[in-house]
Amino acid sequence: MFPELIKPVQLNFDNKGRLWVACMPNYPQWKPGDPPANDRLLILEDTNGDGKADKCTVFYDKLHCPTGFEFWNGGVLVMDQPRILWLKDTDGDGKADLVVHLFDGWASDDTHHRGGWEWGPGGYLHLLEGIAMSTTLETPWGPHRSQGAGGAYVIDPRSQRVRQFSLPGMYNMWCYVFDEWGQGIVGDGTTANQTWDTPLSGAQFPGRKGINFILPNGERPNLGNEWLVSRALPDDMQRQFTYACVINLNGLTRYSIKDDGAGFMGTRVKRADGKWDDLVKSPDKHFRPADPQIGPDGALWFGDWA
């Protein structure tokens, strides 16, 4: 129905309930000399209230590998490798007419090592990066060089201060989600690891490893994760955990999460016959789910890269 919707990689809902989608038709990267990159941000809207999108607006279509975007300050922060842009619609036509370059120098050596974004409970933007990158930023607080460590960047877009935390035992971090208590879970796009982020902060100090893989029997790789907390879901599914997987399993797994000493541990949900009771599963290897999240209607939404 909407030919502009090609290779969706991240979803988000604005305060009007409209679905925004980052699309990457130029993936894995734009080739210099070809026509300008036209990766894009779309707005999908249901204007007649029938529960289906009937309007698609191209908010901005001059992006390169927009692996992450978040709403901020009346506009949208979006990755435009090797930049972060702030886009704003100032005249109400649904299209960005104000384009501000906030940061330059985010590495694009290996574009699929540029992970997703998530607002943290402290109001900072958490941005993920794999180890195959060589980010070198200029900021008002001085330069920052990643030195190939990858990990999580913590960004204050108001002051443009940037910090970086390595994530040991992880290689291509792609998804981040916080629970209602502010506990973060980071998912790896290379392994099957979903990791509690609080012990990971200990890895910045000598002798402290801080690795806590919380999900055994995992599938790989991870392309978005989410807590299943919604009144639209059954009681026995509340506060379970899911993530999108695109190789070993083409679908979304389902885990129950329990306290485990000072941390957490997940148990993959099984059916009565002993088989995995995954949330969504397809035998079609072209099915590539991405960025599951609870929408304003309480349903679980996700993209399909294929």
Coordinates of C-alpha atoms in Angstrom, one line a residue:
M1 CA 0.0 0.0 0.0
F2 CA 2.9 2.4 0.8
P3 CA 5.8 1.8 -1.6
E4 CA 7.9 4.2 0.5
L5 CA 8.0 1.6 3.3
I6 CA 11.2 -0.3 2.4
K7 CA 13.5 -2.1 4.8
P8 CA 12.1 -0.7 8.1
V9 CA 14.6 -0.8 10.9
Q10 CA 13.1 1.2 13.8
L11 CA 9.6 2.3 14.9
N12 CA 8.4 5.0 17.2
F13 CA 5.0 6.6 18.1
D14 CA 4.6 10.3 18.6
N15 CA 2.3 12.0 21.1
K16 CA -0.5 12.0 18.4
G17 CA -0.4 8.3 18.2
R18 CA 1.2 8.3 14.7
L19 CA 3.7 5.6 13.7
W20 CA 7.1 6.8 12.6
V21 CA 9.3 4.4 10.7
A22 CA 13.0 4.6 9.8
C23 CA 13.6 2.9 6.4
M24 CA 17.0 2.0 4.9
P25 CA 16.6 1.1 1.2
N26 CA 20.3 1.9 0.6
Y27 CA 21.6 -0.6 3.2
P28 CA 24.3 -1.7 3.7
Q29 CA 25.6 1.8 2.5
W30 CA 25.4 4.4 -0.1
K31 CA 28.0 4.1 -2.9
P32 CA 29.7 7.4 -3.7
G33 CA 28.9 8.5 -7.2
D34 CA 25.4 7.0 -7.1
P35 CA 22.4 9.3 -6.8
P36 CA 22.2 10.8 -3.3
A37 CA 21.2 8.5 -0.5
N38 CA 17.4 8.5 0.1
D39 CA 16.9 6.6 3.3
R40 CA 14.0 8.1 5.0
L41 CA 11.7 8.8 8.0
L42 CA 8.0 8.1 7.4
I43 CA 4.9 9.0 9.3
L44 CA 2.0 6.5 9.0
E45 CA -1.4 7.8 10.1
D46 CA -4.9 6.5 10.5
T47 CA -7.1 9.5 9.5
N48 CA -10.5 7.8 9.5
G49 CA -10.3 5.8 12.7
D50 CA -10.7 2.3 11.2
G51 CA -7.5 1.0 12.8
K52 CA -5.4 1.0 9.6
A53 CA -2.9 3.5 8.2
D54 CA -4.3 5.3 5.2
K55 CA -1.8 8.2 5.0
C56 CA 2.0 8.0 4.5
T57 CA 4.1 11.2 4.8
V58 CA 7.8 11.3 4.0
F59 CA 9.1 13.4 6.8
Y60 CA 12.7 13.5 5.5
D61 CA 14.4 11.4 2.7
K62 CA 18.0 12.5 2.5
L63 CA 19.3 10.2 5.2
H64 CA 22.1 7.6 5.2
C65 CA 21.5 4.5 7.3
P66 CA 19.1 5.9 9.9
T67 CA 19.5 3.1 12.5
G68 CA 18.1 5.2 15.3
F69 CA 15.7 8.1 15.9
E70 CA 14.0 9.6 18.9
F71 CA 11.7 12.6 19.5
W72 CA 13.3 15.5 21.2
N73 CA 12.6 19.2 21.7
G74 CA 9.7 19.4 19.3
G75 CA 11.5 17.6 16.6
V76 CA 13.4 14.4 15.9
L77 CA 17.0 13.3 16.5
V78 CA 18.0 10.8 13.8
M79 CA 21.2 9.0 12.8
D80 CA 22.5 10.1 9.4
Q81 CA 25.8 8.2 9.3
P82 CA 28.2 9.7 10.0
R83 CA 26.1 12.5 11.6
I84 CA 23.3 13.0 14.1
L85 CA 20.7 15.4 12.8
W86 CA 17.9 17.3 14.5
L87 CA 14.9 17.6 12.2
K88 CA 11.8 19.8 12.8
D89 CA 8.7 20.6 10.9
T90 CA 8.1 24.3 11.5
D91 CA 5.1 24.9 9.2
G92 CA 2.9 21.9 10.0
D93 CA 3.0 20.2 6.7
G94 CA 4.5 16.9 8.1
K95 CA 7.9 17.4 6.4
A96 CA 11.2 18.5 8.0
D97 CA 12.1 22.0 6.9
L98 CA 14.7 22.7 9.7
V99 CA 17.8 20.5 9.5
V100 CA 20.5 21.0 12.2
H101 CA 23.7 19.0 12.3
L102 CA 24.4 18.2 16.0
F103 CA 27.3 15.8 15.8
D104 CA 29.7 14.6 13.1
G105 CA 32.1 11.7 13.2
W106 CA 30.0 8.7 14.1
A107 CA 31.7 5.9 12.3
S108 CA 30.2 4.1 9.3
D109 CA 33.0 1.6 8.7
D110 CA 30.5 -1.2 9.1
T111 CA 27.1 0.3 8.9
H112 CA 25.3 -2.7 10.5
H113 CA 27.5 -2.2 13.7
R114 CA 25.6 1.1 14.2
G115 CA 22.9 0.0 16.7
G116 CA 19.6 1.4 18.0
W117 CA 18.7 4.2 20.4
E118 CA 16.7 4.5 23.6
W119 CA 15.9 7.2 26.0
G120 CA 17.1 6.2 29.5
P121 CA 15.2 7.0 32.7
G122 CA 17.7 9.8 33.5
G123 CA 16.7 11.7 30.4
Y124 CA 19.8 10.9 28.4
L125 CA 20.0 9.2 25.0
H126 CA 21.6 5.8 24.9
L127 CA 23.2 5.0 21.6
L128 CA 24.7 1.6 20.7
E129 CA 27.7 0.8 18.6
G130 CA 29.5 -2.4 17.7
I131 CA 33.2 -3.1 17.9
A132 CA 33.9 -2.8 14.2
M133 CA 33.7 1.0 14.4
S134 CA 36.1 3.9 14.7
T135 CA 34.0 6.8 15.9
T136 CA 35.8 10.2 16.3
L137 CA 33.6 13.0 17.5
E138 CA 34.0 16.7 17.9
T139 CA 32.0 18.0 20.8
P140 CA 31.9 21.3 22.8
W141 CA 33.6 19.4 25.6
G142 CA 36.5 18.2 23.4
P143 CA 37.1 15.3 21.0
H144 CA 36.1 11.8 21.7
R145 CA 37.6 8.7 20.0
S146 CA 36.0 5.3 20.4
Q147 CA 39.3 3.4 19.6
G148 CA 37.2 0.5 18.3
A149 CA 35.7 -0.4 21.7
G150 CA 32.1 0.0 20.7
G151 CA 29.5 -0.2 23.5
A152 CA 27.0 2.4 24.7
Y153 CA 27.2 6.1 24.3
V154 CA 25.3 8.3 26.8
I155 CA 24.4 11.6 25.3
D156 CA 22.9 14.8 26.7
P157 CA 21.5 16.5 23.6
R158 CA 21.1 19.8 25.4
S159 CA 24.7 20.2 26.4
Q160 CA 26.1 17.8 23.7
R161 CA 28.2 16.0 26.4
V162 CA 29.0 12.4 25.3
R163 CA 30.2 9.5 27.5
Q164 CA 31.0 6.0 26.3
F165 CA 30.8 2.7 28.2
S166 CA 32.3 -0.5 26.9
L167 CA 30.1 -3.6 26.9
P168 CA 32.4 -6.7 27.5
G169 CA 31.4 -10.0 26.0
M170 CA 29.2 -8.2 23.4
Y171 CA 30.1 -7.4 19.8
N172 CA 27.4 -5.7 17.8
M173 CA 24.9 -4.2 20.3
W174 CA 21.6 -3.4 18.6
C175 CA 18.8 -3.1 21.1
Y176 CA 18.2 -1.5 24.4
V177 CA 15.1 -1.3 26.7
F178 CA 14.5 -0.1 30.2
D179 CA 11.9 -1.6 32.6
E180 CA 9.6 0.4 34.9
W181 CA 12.3 0.5 37.5
G182 CA 14.9 1.9 35.1
Q183 CA 16.8 -1.4 34.7
G184 CA 18.3 -1.6 31.2
I185 CA 18.7 -4.7 29.1
V186 CA 21.1 -4.6 26.1
G187 CA 20.8 -7.1 23.2
D188 CA 23.7 -8.2 21.0
G189 CA 23.3 -8.5 17.2
T190 CA 26.1 -11.1 16.9
T191 CA 25.5 -13.5 19.8
A192 CA 22.2 -14.4 21.5
N193 CA 23.1 -12.4 24.6
Q194 CA 20.7 -10.1 26.4
T195 CA 22.5 -8.5 29.3
W196 CA 21.6 -6.5 32.4
D197 CA 23.3 -3.2 32.0
T198 CA 24.0 -2.3 35.6
P199 CA 26.8 -4.8 36.2
L200 CA 28.3 -3.8 32.8
S201 CA 29.1 -0.4 34.2
G202 CA 31.6 -2.2 36.5
A203 CA 33.6 -3.2 33.4
Q204 CA 35.0 0.4 33.3
F205 CA 37.1 -0.5 36.4
P206 CA 40.1 -2.9 36.5
G207 CA 39.3 -6.4 37.7
R208 CA 35.5 -6.1 37.4
K209 CA 34.0 -8.0 34.6
G210 CA 30.3 -7.2 35.1
I211 CA 28.9 -9.7 32.6
N212 CA 25.4 -11.0 33.3
F213 CA 23.8 -12.8 30.4
I214 CA 20.2 -13.3 31.5
L215 CA 18.6 -15.4 28.7
P216 CA 19.7 -19.0 28.2
N217 CA 18.5 -21.0 25.1
G218 CA 18.7 -17.8 23.1
E219 CA 18.3 -17.3 19.4
R220 CA 20.5 -14.8 17.4
P221 CA 20.9 -12.1 16.4
N222 CA 18.8 -9.5 18.3
L223 CA 17.1 -6.7 16.3
G224 CA 15.1 -5.0 19.1
N225 CA 13.7 -6.0 22.5
E226 CA 10.7 -5.1 24.6
W227 CA 8.9 -5.8 27.9
L228 CA 5.4 -7.2 27.4
V229 CA 3.5 -4.9 29.7
S230 CA 0.0 -3.9 28.4
R231 CA -3.6 -4.3 29.4
A232 CA -4.2 -5.6 25.9
L233 CA -2.2 -8.7 26.7
P234 CA -3.3 -11.7 28.8
D235 CA -2.4 -11.9 32.5
D236 CA 0.0 -14.8 32.1
M237 CA 2.1 -12.8 29.6
Q238 CA 2.5 -9.6 31.7
R239 CA 6.1 -8.5 32.2
Q240 CA 7.5 -11.2 30.0
F241 CA 10.4 -10.3 27.7
T242 CA 10.6 -10.6 23.9
Y243 CA 13.2 -9.8 21.3
A244 CA 13.3 -10.0 17.5
C245 CA 15.5 -12.6 15.9
V246 CA 16.4 -13.0 12.2
I247 CA 18.8 -16.0 11.7
N248 CA 18.4 -19.0 14.0
L249 CA 14.8 -18.1 14.5
N250 CA 12.8 -15.9 12.2
G251 CA 10.4 -14.5 14.8
L252 CA 10.0 -13.2 18.4
T253 CA 11.0 -15.3 21.4
R254 CA 9.3 -15.1 24.8
Y255 CA 10.9 -15.3 28.2
S256 CA 9.6 -15.1 31.8
I257 CA 12.0 -13.0 33.9
K258 CA 12.8 -13.8 37.6
D259 CA 15.0 -12.3 40.3
D260 CA 18.3 -14.2 40.5
G261 CA 20.2 -13.2 43.6
A262 CA 21.3 -9.6 42.9
G263 CA 20.4 -9.8 39.2
F264 CA 17.9 -11.4 36.8
M265 CA 17.5 -14.6 34.9
G266 CA 15.1 -15.5 32.1
T267 CA 13.4 -18.8 31.3
R268 CA 12.3 -19.3 27.7
V269 CA 8.6 -20.2 27.7
K270 CA 7.6 -23.7 26.6
R271 CA 4.3 -25.2 25.6
A272 CA 2.7 -28.2 27.3
D273 CA 4.4 -30.5 24.7
G274 CA 7.8 -29.1 25.6
K275 CA 8.3 -27.0 22.5
W276 CA 9.2 -23.4 22.6
D277 CA 6.1 -21.2 22.9
D278 CA 7.5 -18.2 21.0
L279 CA 5.4 -15.1 20.4
V280 CA 5.8 -15.1 16.6
K281 CA 7.6 -17.6 14.3
S282 CA 7.8 -18.1 10.6
P283 CA 9.4 -20.8 8.4
D284 CA 10.1 -18.1 5.8
K285 CA 13.8 -17.1 6.1
H286 CA 13.0 -13.8 4.5
F287 CA 10.9 -12.8 7.5
R288 CA 13.1 -10.4 9.4
P289 CA 11.3 -8.8 12.4
A290 CA 12.7 -5.6 13.8
D291 CA 12.2 -3.3 16.8
P292 CA 9.2 -4.8 18.7
Q293 CA 7.5 -2.3 21.0
I294 CA 4.1 -1.8 22.7
G295 CA 2.1 0.8 20.8
P296 CA -0.4 3.4 22.2
D297 CA -3.2 0.9 21.5
G298 CA -1.5 -1.7 23.8
A299 CA -0.7 -4.0 20.9
L300 CA 2.8 -5.2 20.2
W301 CA 4.1 -3.6 17.0
F302 CA 7.2 -4.6 15.0
G303 CA 8.6 -4.1 11.5
D304 CA 9.5 -6.7 8.9
W305 CA 12.8 -5.9 7.1
A306 CA 11.7 -8.2 4.2

